[in-house]
Amino acid sequence: MGSRSHPYSGDGNHTKSYYAASANPSPERPELVGDHHIDICIVGAGYSGLSTGLHLVEKGYKVAIIEGARVGWGASGRNGGQIVNGLNASLQTIKKRYGQDTATFVAGLVQEGGEIIRERISTYNIQCDLKDKNIFTGLTSAHMKELEERMKLWASYGLKNQEMLDKDQLRKYVNSDLYTGGMIDHSGGHMHPLNLALGEAAAFERNGGIIYEMSAVTDVDHKVTQPVVRTARGSMTCKTLILCGNAYLGHVVPTLTPRVMPVSTQVMATEPLGEARARELIPSDACVEDIRYILDYYRLSGDKRMLFGGGTVYGGADPSNIKAKLQRNMDKVFPQLKGIKIDYAWSGNFALSFSRVPQMGRIGGNTYFAHGYSGHGVTGSHTFGRILAEAVHGDMTRFDVFARVPWYPFPGGRMFRVPYSVMGSWWYSLRDKMGM
């Protein structure tokens, strides 16, 4: 099976990341061969598909997931592993664009994804190095003002798990001279993302779900009463279809293509640092991210490596030298790591929506979709999975709120969306550097 070409990269086996090298044992699932029928078919075995599928099989539905590569092959198995509450778009932005009712609704679910992750880990005994707390750091007084306003805003919605940290207080959590201060979210956290996905897949199968791997979708017919998904060697006809391919769905469903743009981000893992050195760098063992437009994010792995990520490439291309790109940034945060051996470096795509708000909706009578988490997919995908399952089960309440949120295509269409986005990124990066 491993020799067949995958449409996005290589042969469909996991990228050579630290996560793949330290993954828990997982079986190779069969390819979809022949023609099949099932109640519910899900495209994509990342967090969105797995979360939706697991909620549905727990309710007793017959569900199959079709994955083009291996379980967790895309962003779900490559990301920074950070459980960060909220969407990319702030609650204030959502209020301005869509009104107070929508902002209040979103505020009521921004912590739900993290709660679902913890419940899954506990219920199904998923071994994925779960740890608590995440920290947002500021490099300028403008950043600190932004964090203070964010904390007050969240508190006004009853979300009171956050706490401001001045420069000295922050040092007890992150031992770096780079920052002016920060904010800790006690309800955040981090984990091994690929092992979480593999654990959720195993839980899905234990509840009767079926997963087909190495079965890239070539065609989707969502205009018929019973949607049909086709692959190179098989097909699946279903009563309900749920599309969760996100950044890796490609152009298989043209209706969805202009809604999101693939953006790559990069991560690297150092050699093991040892307990003492690791604790010297991040005494709290929390995960950390700064609040610049193009941010750094980092944390310690279960075996005390520094996992350091950052950077964006609009359009989803991989940088030529990931290590060099990230090492410069890491040296600014932790000069004491200069010259440290880098054991792994990799890249992966997430789906960016123009509004930075995730999208959920329905095309045709019986086909649902969710995508566009815009860099906040670890928690958002788990929440949306539950909401999709609620909708299929007959409760459209929360689904309808998101389905009504308007979406906008990227300026310039497919040809010019990348240069337009790069220009915007350049402007916001300049603001960060000038402390605006």
Short mmCIF file of N, CA, C and O in Angstrom, two decimals, residues 48 63 107 122 184 243 246-247 260 273 298 313 405:
data_model
loop_
_atom_site.label_atom_id
_atom_site.label_comp_id
_atom_site.label_asym_id
_atom_site.label_seq_id
_atom_site.Cartn_x
_atom_site.Cartn_y
_atom_site.Cartn_z
N SER A 48 -11.20 16.93 12.67
CA SER A 48 -12.61 17.22 12.35
C SER A 48 -13.36 15.93 12.06
O SER A 48 -14.45 15.69 12.60
N VAL A 63 -20.87 4.50 10.61
CA VAL A 63 -20.05 5.57 10.03
C VAL A 63 -18.76 4.99 9.45
O VAL A 63 -18.11 4.14 10.06
N ALA A 107 -18.47 32.95 22.36
CA ALA A 107 -17.83 32.96 23.69
C ALA A 107 -18.24 31.73 24.49
O ALA A 107 -17.46 31.22 25.30
N SER A 122 -9.36 11.09 28.67
CA SER A 122 -9.71 10.40 29.91
C SER A 122 -10.58 9.17 29.64
O SER A 122 -10.28 8.07 30.13
N ILE A 184 -1.34 34.17 31.07
CA ILE A 184 -1.48 32.72 31.15
C ILE A 184 -2.95 32.33 31.09
O ILE A 184 -3.81 33.00 31.68
N LEU A 243 -17.78 16.45 4.80
CA LEU A 243 -16.48 16.75 4.22
C LEU A 243 -15.60 17.44 5.24
O LEU A 243 -15.89 18.56 5.67
N ASN A 246 -10.48 19.80 4.86
CA ASN A 246 -9.82 21.04 5.27
C ASN A 246 -8.75 21.46 4.25
O ASN A 246 -9.04 21.53 3.06
N ALA A 247 -7.51 21.69 4.66
CA ALA A 247 -6.48 22.20 3.75
C ALA A 247 -6.06 21.17 2.71
O ALA A 247 -5.41 21.52 1.72
N VAL A 260 -11.25 28.72 1.17
CA VAL A 260 -10.06 28.67 2.04
C VAL A 260 -8.80 28.64 1.19
O VAL A 260 -8.83 28.28 0.02
N LEU A 273 16.79 17.55 25.82
CA LEU A 273 17.56 18.53 26.59
C LEU A 273 17.91 18.03 27.99
O LEU A 273 18.81 18.59 28.63
N TYR A 298 5.97 27.43 20.90
CA TYR A 298 6.90 26.39 21.34
C TYR A 298 6.46 25.77 22.65
O TYR A 298 5.61 26.30 23.37
N VAL A 313 3.75 30.29 5.08
CA VAL A 313 3.96 30.41 3.64
C VAL A 313 2.59 30.29 2.99
O VAL A 313 1.97 29.22 3.00
N VAL A 405 -23.21 32.54 9.19
CA VAL A 405 -22.13 33.52 9.15
C VAL A 405 -21.64 33.67 7.72
O VAL A 405 -21.24 32.68 7.09
#
